[in-house]
mmCIF file of C-alpha atoms in Angstrom:
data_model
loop_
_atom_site.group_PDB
_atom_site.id
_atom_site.type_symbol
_atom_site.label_atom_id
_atom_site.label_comp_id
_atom_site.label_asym_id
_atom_site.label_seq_id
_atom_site.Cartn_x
_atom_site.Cartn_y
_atom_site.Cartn_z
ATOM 1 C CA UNK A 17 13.255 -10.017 2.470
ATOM 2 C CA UNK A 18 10.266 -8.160 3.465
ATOM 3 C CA UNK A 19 9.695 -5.994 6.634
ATOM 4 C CA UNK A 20 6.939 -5.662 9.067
ATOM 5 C CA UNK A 21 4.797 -3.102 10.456
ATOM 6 C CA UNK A 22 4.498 -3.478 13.896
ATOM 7 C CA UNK A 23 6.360 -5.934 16.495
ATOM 8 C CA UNK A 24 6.381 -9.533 16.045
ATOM 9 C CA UNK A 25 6.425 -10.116 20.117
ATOM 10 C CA UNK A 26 3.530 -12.735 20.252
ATOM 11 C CA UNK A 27 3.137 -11.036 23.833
ATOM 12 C CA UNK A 28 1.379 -7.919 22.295
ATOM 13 C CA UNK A 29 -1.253 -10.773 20.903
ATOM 14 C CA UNK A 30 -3.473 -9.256 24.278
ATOM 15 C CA UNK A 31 -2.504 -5.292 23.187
ATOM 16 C CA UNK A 32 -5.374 -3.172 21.391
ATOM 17 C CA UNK A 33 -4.222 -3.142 17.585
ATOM 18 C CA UNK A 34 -4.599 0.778 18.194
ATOM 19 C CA UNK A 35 -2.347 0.837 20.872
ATOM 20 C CA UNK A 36 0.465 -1.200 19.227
ATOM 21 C CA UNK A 37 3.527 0.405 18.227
ATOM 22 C CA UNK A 38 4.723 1.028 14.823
ATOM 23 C CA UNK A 39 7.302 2.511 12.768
ATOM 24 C CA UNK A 40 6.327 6.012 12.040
ATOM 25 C CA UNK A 41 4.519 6.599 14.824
ATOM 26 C CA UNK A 42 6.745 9.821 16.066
ATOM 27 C CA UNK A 43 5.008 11.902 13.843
ATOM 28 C CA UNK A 44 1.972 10.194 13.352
ATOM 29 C CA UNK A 45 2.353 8.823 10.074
ATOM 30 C CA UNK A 46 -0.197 5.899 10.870
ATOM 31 C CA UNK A 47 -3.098 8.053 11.750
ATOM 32 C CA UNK A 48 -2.104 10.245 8.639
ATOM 33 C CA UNK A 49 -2.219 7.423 6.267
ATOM 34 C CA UNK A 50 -5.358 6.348 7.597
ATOM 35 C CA UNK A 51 -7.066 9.775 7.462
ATOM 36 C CA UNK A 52 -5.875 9.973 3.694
ATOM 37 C CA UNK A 53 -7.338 6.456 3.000
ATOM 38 C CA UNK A 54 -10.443 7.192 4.525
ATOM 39 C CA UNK A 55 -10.902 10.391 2.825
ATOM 40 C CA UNK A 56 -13.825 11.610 0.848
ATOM 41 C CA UNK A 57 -10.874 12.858 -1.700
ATOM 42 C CA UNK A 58 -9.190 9.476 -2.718
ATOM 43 C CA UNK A 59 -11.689 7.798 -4.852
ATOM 44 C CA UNK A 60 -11.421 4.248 -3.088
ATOM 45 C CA UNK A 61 -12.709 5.496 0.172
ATOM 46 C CA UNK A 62 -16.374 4.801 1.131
ATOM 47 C CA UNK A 63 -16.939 8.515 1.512
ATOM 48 C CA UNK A 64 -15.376 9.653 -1.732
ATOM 49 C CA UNK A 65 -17.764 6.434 -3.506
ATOM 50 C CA UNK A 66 -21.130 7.457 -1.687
ATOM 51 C CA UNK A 67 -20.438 11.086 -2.962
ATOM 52 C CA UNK A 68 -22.618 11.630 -6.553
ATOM 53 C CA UNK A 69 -21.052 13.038 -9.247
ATOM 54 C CA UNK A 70 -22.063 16.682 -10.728
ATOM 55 C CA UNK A 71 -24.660 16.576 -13.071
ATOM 56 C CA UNK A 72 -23.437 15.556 -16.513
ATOM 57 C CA UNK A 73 -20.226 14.019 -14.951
ATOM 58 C CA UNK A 74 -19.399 10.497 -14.939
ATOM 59 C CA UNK A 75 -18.708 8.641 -11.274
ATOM 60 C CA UNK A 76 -15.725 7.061 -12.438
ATOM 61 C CA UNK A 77 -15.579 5.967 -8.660
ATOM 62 C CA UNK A 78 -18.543 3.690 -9.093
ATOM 63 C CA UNK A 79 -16.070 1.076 -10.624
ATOM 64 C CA UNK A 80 -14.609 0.841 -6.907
ATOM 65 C CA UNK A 81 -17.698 -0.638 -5.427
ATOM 66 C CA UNK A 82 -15.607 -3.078 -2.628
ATOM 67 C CA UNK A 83 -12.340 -1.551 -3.389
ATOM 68 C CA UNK A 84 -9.611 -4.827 -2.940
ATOM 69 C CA UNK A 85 -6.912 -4.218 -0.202
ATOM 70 C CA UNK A 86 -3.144 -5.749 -0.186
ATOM 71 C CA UNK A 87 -0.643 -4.987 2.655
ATOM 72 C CA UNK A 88 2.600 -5.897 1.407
ATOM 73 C CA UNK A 89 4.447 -6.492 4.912
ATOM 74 C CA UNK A 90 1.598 -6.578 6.820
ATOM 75 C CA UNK A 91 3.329 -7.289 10.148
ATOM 76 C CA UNK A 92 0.889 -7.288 12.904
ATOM 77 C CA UNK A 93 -1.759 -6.806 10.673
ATOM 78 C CA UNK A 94 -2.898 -2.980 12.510
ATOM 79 C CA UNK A 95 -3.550 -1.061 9.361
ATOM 80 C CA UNK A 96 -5.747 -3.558 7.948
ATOM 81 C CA UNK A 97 -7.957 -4.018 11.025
ATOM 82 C CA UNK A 98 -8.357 -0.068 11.328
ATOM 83 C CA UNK A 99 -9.057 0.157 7.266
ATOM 84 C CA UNK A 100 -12.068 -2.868 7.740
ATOM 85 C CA UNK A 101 -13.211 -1.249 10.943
ATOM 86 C CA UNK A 102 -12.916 2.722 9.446
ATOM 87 C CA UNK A 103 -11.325 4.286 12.793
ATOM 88 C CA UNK A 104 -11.631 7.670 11.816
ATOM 89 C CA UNK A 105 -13.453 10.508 13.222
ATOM 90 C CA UNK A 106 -16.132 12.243 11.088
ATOM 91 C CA UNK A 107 -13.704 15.086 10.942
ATOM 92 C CA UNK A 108 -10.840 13.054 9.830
ATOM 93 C CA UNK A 109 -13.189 11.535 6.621
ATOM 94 C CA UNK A 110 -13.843 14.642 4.973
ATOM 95 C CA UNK A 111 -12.153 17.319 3.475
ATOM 96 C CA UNK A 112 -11.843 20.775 4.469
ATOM 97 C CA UNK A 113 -14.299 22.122 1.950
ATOM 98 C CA UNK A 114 -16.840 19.211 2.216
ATOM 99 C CA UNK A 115 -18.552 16.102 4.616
ATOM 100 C CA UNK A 116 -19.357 12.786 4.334
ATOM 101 C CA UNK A 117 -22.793 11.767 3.223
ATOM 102 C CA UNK A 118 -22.686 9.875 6.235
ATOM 103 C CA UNK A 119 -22.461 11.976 8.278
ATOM 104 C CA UNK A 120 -25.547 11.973 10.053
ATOM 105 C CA UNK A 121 -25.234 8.123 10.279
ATOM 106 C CA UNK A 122 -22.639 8.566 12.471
ATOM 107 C CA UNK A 123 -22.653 11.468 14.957
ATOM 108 C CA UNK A 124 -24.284 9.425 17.661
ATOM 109 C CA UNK A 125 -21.076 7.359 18.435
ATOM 110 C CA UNK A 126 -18.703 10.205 16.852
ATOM 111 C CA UNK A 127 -16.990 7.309 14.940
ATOM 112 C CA UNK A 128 -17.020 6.533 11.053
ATOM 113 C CA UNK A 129 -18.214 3.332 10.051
ATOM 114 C CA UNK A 130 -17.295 3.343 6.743
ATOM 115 C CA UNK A 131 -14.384 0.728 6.414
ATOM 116 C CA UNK A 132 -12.685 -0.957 3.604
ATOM 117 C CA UNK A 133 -14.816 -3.763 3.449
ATOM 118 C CA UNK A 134 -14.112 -5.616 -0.110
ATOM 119 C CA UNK A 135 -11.060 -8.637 -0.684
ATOM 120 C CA UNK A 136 -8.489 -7.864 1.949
ATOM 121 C CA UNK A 137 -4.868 -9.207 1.994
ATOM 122 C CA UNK A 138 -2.035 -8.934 4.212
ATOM 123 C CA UNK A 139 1.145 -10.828 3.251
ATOM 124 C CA UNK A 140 4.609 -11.021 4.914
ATOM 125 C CA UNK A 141 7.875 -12.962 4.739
ATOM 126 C CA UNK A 142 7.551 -13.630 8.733
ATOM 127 C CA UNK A 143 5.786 -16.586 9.994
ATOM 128 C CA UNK A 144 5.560 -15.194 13.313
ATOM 129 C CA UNK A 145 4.103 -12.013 12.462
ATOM 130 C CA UNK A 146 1.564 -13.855 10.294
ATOM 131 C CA UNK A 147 0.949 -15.907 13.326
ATOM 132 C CA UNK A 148 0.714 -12.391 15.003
ATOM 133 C CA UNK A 149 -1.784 -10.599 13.292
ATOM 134 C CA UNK A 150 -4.233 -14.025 12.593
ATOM 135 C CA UNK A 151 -4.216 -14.175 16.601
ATOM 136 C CA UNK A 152 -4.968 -10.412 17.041
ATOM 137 C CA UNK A 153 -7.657 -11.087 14.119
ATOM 138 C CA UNK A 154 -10.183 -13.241 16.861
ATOM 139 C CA UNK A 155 -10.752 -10.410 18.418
ATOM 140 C CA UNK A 156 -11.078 -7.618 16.397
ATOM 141 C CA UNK A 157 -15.197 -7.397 14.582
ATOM 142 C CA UNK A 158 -15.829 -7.549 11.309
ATOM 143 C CA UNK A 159 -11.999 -8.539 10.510
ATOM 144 C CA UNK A 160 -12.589 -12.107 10.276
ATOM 145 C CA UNK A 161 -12.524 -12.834 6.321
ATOM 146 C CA UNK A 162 -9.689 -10.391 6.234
ATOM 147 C CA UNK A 163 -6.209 -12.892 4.917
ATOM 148 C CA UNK A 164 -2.999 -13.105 6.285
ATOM 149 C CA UNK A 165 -0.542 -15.313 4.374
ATOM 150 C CA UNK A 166 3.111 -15.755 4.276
ATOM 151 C CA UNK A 167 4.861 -14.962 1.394
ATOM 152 C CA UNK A 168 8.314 -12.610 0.177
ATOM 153 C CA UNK A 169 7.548 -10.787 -2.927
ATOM 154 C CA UNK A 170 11.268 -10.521 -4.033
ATOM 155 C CA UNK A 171 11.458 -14.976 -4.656
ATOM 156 C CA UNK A 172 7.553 -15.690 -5.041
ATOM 157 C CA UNK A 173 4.890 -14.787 -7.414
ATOM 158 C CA UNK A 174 1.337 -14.465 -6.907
ATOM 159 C CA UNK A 175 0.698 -17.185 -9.782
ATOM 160 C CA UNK A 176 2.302 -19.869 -7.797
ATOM 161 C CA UNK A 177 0.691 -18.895 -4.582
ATOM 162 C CA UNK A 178 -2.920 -21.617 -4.130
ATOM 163 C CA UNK A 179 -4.275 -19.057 -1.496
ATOM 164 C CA UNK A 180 -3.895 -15.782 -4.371
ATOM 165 C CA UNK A 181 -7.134 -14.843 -5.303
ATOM 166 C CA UNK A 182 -7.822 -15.091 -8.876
ATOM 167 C CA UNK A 183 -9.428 -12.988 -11.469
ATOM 168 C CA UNK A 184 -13.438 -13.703 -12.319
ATOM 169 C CA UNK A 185 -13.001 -12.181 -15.888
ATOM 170 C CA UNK A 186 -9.839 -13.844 -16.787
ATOM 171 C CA UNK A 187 -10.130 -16.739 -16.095
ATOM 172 C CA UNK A 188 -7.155 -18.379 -13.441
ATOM 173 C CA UNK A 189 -5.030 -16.027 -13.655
ATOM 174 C CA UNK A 190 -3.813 -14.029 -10.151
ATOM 175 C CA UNK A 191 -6.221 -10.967 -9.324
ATOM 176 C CA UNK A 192 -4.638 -7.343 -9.007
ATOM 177 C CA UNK A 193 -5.686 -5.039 -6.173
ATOM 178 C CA UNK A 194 -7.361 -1.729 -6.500
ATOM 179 C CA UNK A 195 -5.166 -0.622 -3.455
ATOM 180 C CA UNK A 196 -1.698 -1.968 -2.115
ATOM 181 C CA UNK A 197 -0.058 -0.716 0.423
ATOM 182 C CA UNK A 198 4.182 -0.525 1.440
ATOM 183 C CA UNK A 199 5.334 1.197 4.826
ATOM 184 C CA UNK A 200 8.520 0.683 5.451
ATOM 185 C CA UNK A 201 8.682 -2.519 3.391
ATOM 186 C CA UNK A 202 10.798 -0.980 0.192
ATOM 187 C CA UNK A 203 13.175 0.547 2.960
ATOM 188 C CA UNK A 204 13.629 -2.568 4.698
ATOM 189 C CA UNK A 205 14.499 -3.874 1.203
ATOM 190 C CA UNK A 206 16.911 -1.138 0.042
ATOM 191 C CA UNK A 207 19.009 -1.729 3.153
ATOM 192 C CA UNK A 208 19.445 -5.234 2.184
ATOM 193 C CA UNK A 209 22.563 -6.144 -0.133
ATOM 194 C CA UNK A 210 21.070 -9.605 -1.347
ATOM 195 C CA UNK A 211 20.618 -9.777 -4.944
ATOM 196 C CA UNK A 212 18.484 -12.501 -7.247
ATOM 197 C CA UNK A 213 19.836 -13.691 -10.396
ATOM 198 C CA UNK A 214 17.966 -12.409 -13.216
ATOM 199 C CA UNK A 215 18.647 -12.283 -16.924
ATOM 200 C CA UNK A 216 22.344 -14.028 -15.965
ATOM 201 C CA UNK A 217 22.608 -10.797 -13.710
ATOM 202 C CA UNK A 218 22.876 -10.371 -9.908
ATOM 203 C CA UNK A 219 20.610 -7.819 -9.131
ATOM 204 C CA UNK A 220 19.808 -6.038 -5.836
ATOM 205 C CA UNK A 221 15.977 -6.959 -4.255
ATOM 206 C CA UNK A 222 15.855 -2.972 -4.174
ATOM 207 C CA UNK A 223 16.244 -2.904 -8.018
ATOM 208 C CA UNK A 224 13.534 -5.158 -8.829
ATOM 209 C CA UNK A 225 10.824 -4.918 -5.896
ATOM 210 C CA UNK A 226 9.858 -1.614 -7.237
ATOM 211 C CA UNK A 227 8.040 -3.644 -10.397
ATOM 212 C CA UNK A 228 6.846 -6.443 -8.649
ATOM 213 C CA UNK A 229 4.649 -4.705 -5.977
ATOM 214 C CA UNK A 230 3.893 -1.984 -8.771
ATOM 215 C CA UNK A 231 2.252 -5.572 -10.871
ATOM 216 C CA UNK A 232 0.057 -6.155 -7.993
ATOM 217 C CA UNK A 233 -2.087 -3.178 -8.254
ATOM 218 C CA UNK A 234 -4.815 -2.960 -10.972
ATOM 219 C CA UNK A 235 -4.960 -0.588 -13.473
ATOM 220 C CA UNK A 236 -6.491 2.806 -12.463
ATOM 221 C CA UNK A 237 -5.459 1.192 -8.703
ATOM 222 C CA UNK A 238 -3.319 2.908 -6.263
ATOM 223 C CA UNK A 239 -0.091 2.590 -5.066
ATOM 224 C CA UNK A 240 1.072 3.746 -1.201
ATOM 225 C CA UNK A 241 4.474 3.965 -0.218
ATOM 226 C CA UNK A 242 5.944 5.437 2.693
ATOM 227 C CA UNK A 243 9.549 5.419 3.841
ATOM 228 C CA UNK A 244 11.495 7.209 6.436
ATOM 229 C CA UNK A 245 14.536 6.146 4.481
ATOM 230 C CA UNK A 246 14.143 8.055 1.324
ATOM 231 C CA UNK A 247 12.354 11.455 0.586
ATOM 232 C CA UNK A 248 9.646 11.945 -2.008
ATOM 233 C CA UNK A 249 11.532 12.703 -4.693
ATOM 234 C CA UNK A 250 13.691 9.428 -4.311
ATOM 235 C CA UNK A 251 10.332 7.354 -3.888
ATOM 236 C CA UNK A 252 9.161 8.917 -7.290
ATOM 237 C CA UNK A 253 12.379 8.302 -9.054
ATOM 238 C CA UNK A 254 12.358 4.556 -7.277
ATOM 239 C CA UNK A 255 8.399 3.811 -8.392
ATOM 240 C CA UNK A 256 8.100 6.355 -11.622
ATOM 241 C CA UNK A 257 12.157 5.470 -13.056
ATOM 242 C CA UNK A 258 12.522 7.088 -16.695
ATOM 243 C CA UNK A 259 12.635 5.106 -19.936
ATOM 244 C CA UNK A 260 15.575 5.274 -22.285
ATOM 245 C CA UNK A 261 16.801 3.330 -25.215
ATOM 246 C CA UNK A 262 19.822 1.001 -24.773
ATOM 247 C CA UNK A 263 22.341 0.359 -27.595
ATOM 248 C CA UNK A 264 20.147 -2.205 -29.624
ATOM 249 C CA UNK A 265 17.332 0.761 -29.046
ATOM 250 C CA UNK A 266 15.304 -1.118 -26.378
ATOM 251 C CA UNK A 267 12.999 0.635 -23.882
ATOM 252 C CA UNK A 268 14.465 0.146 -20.794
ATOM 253 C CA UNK A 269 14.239 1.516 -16.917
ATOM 254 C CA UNK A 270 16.080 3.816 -15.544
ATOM 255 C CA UNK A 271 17.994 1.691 -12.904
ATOM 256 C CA UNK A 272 16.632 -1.395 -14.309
ATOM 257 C CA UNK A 273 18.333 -1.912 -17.717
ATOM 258 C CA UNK A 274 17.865 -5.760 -17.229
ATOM 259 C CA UNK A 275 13.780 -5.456 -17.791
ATOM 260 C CA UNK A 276 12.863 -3.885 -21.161
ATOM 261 C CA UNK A 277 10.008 -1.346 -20.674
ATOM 262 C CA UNK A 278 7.479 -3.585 -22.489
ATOM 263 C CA UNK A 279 4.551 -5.022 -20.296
ATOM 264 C CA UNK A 280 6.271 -3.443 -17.311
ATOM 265 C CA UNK A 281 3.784 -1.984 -15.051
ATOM 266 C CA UNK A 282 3.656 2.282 -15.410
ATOM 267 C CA UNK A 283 2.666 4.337 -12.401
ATOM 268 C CA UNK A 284 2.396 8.473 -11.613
ATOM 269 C CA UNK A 285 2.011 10.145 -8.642
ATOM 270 C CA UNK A 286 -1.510 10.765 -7.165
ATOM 271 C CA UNK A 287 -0.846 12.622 -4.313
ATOM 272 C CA UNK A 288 1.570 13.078 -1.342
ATOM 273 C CA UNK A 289 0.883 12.975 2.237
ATOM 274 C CA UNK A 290 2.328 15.880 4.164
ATOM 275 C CA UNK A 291 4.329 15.845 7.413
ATOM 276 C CA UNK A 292 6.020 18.157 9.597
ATOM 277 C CA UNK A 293 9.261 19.271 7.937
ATOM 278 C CA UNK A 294 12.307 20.749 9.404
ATOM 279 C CA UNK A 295 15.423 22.877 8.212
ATOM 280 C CA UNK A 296 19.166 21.622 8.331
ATOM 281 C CA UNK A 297 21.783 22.873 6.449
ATOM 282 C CA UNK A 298 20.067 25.449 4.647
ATOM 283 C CA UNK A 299 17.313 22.717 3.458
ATOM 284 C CA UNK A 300 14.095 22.075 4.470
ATOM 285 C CA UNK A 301 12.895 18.358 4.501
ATOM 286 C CA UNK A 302 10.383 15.607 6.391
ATOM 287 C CA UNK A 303 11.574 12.398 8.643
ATOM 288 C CA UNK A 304 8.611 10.055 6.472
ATOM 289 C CA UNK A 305 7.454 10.544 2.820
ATOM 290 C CA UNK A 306 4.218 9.107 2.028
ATOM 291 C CA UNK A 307 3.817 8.844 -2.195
ATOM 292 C CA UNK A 308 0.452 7.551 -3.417
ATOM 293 C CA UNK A 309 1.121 6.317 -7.222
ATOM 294 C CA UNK A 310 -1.950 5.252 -9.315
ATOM 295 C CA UNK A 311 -1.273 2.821 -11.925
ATOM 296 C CA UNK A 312 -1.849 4.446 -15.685
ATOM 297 C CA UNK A 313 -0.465 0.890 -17.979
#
């Protein structure tokens, strides 16, 4: 079972994508994400790529040249449009020490232009919001080769899916994305009780989505995951779980002693988003944690 991001009313089909709701949204966690994405500080932004590297230092960011997108729960498809279309202010793309390159290209209309404009996937487990967000797709520009299929992570795999896109250098086999993106989808699926058999076990979806969405993102790709359901530490022990040795002195997970460690995605922790926190009971904490996890093996 997979959430989505945004209603599935086909009624909103005539709303702008900007002015849909979303979860989140009370404390702007949308226009955060966005802002972080778009940044010339993560490497897969076009700002961060048309930066040039000191001299003597290698652009490592080079290697991102049309950076691949997949929104796991995609719902209405909003965050995709606004990644393609790069709705960010000049002010929101930069950092606080340092400005686009582009940023004379783009004071006349005061908006950036510099989208996410490589592959671009949105997947959900909802025919009607897949419905949704291909109808909302007509009418937003330069969205159009931008994919919206249906498909639950937890009981499919990208191998069996005809529309997956597959890798040039090896051969058939299903492509990983340099960036893949989860809001609210891994809290939707921690709520759930369902389990899927799995080495003669029943095991909760929450136990085993971690490692399939973490499978879909390339090496040296990144990892987003927000939640309003768990805080950042419980979204790094979730996504980074530690490695011990079981009885017959296997590597296993943390939490996930049915998968030995072996050719198990590995992720650490990029960076964190920050929201507005509050105090109760003596500790201070946030309503949304936003983890970004780049994948090391």
């Amino acid at each position: 079972m997979l959430v989505s991001w945004g209603p599935r009313n086909t009624q909103d089909e005539d709303v702008p994508v900007d002015d849909l709701p979303s979860w989140f949204s009370d404390v702007n966690a949308p226009q955060k994400i966005l802002k972080f994405l778009h940044s010339i500080d993560f490497p897969l932004s076009q700002a961060s790529r048309n930066t040039a590297p000191e001299d003597g230092a290698t652009n490592e960011k080079s290697s991102f040249l049309h950076p691949s997108v997949l929104d796991v729960g995609t719902g209405n498809g909003s965050m995709l449009f606004q990644l393609r279309q790069g709705n960010m202010t000049d002010q929101d793309t930069s950092s606080e020490s340092e400005q686009s390159n582009d940023e004379a290209a783009t004071q006349n209309t005061g908006r950036s232009s510099l989208g996410y404009t490589g592959p671009t996937y949105g997947i959900d487990y909802s025919a009607s919001s897949i419905e949704l967000a291909r109808k909302i797709q007509t009418s937003r520009p330069n969205c159009t080769d931008i994919e919206f299929h249906i498909m639950d992570v937890i009981t499919q795999r990208p191998a069996d899916m005809e529309w997956w896109p597959r890798s040039r250098d090896e051969g058939s086999q299903a492509m990983l994305f340099d960036l893949v993106l989860d809001k609210g989808t891994f809290d939707a699926v921690s709520l759930s009780a369902d389990t899927v058999p799995l080495n003669g076990q029943d095991v909760r979806h929450c136990d085993v989505y971690p490692q399939l969405v973490s499978q879909m993102v390339e090496p040296g790709g990144f990892l987003l995951v927000t939640s309003c359901n768990w805080t950042e530490e419980e979204v790094v022990q979730w996504f980074c779980p530690e490695v011990s040795r079981d009885e017959e002195g296997t590597r296993r997970l943390r939490g996930q002693g049915i998968r030995p460690v072996e050719n198990l995605a590995v992720l650490e922790v990029y960076k964190k988003i920050e929201y507005p926190t509050f105090s109760f009971g003596g500790r201070k904490g946030a309503g949304v944690a936003s983890v970004c996890f780049k994948r090391t093996r």
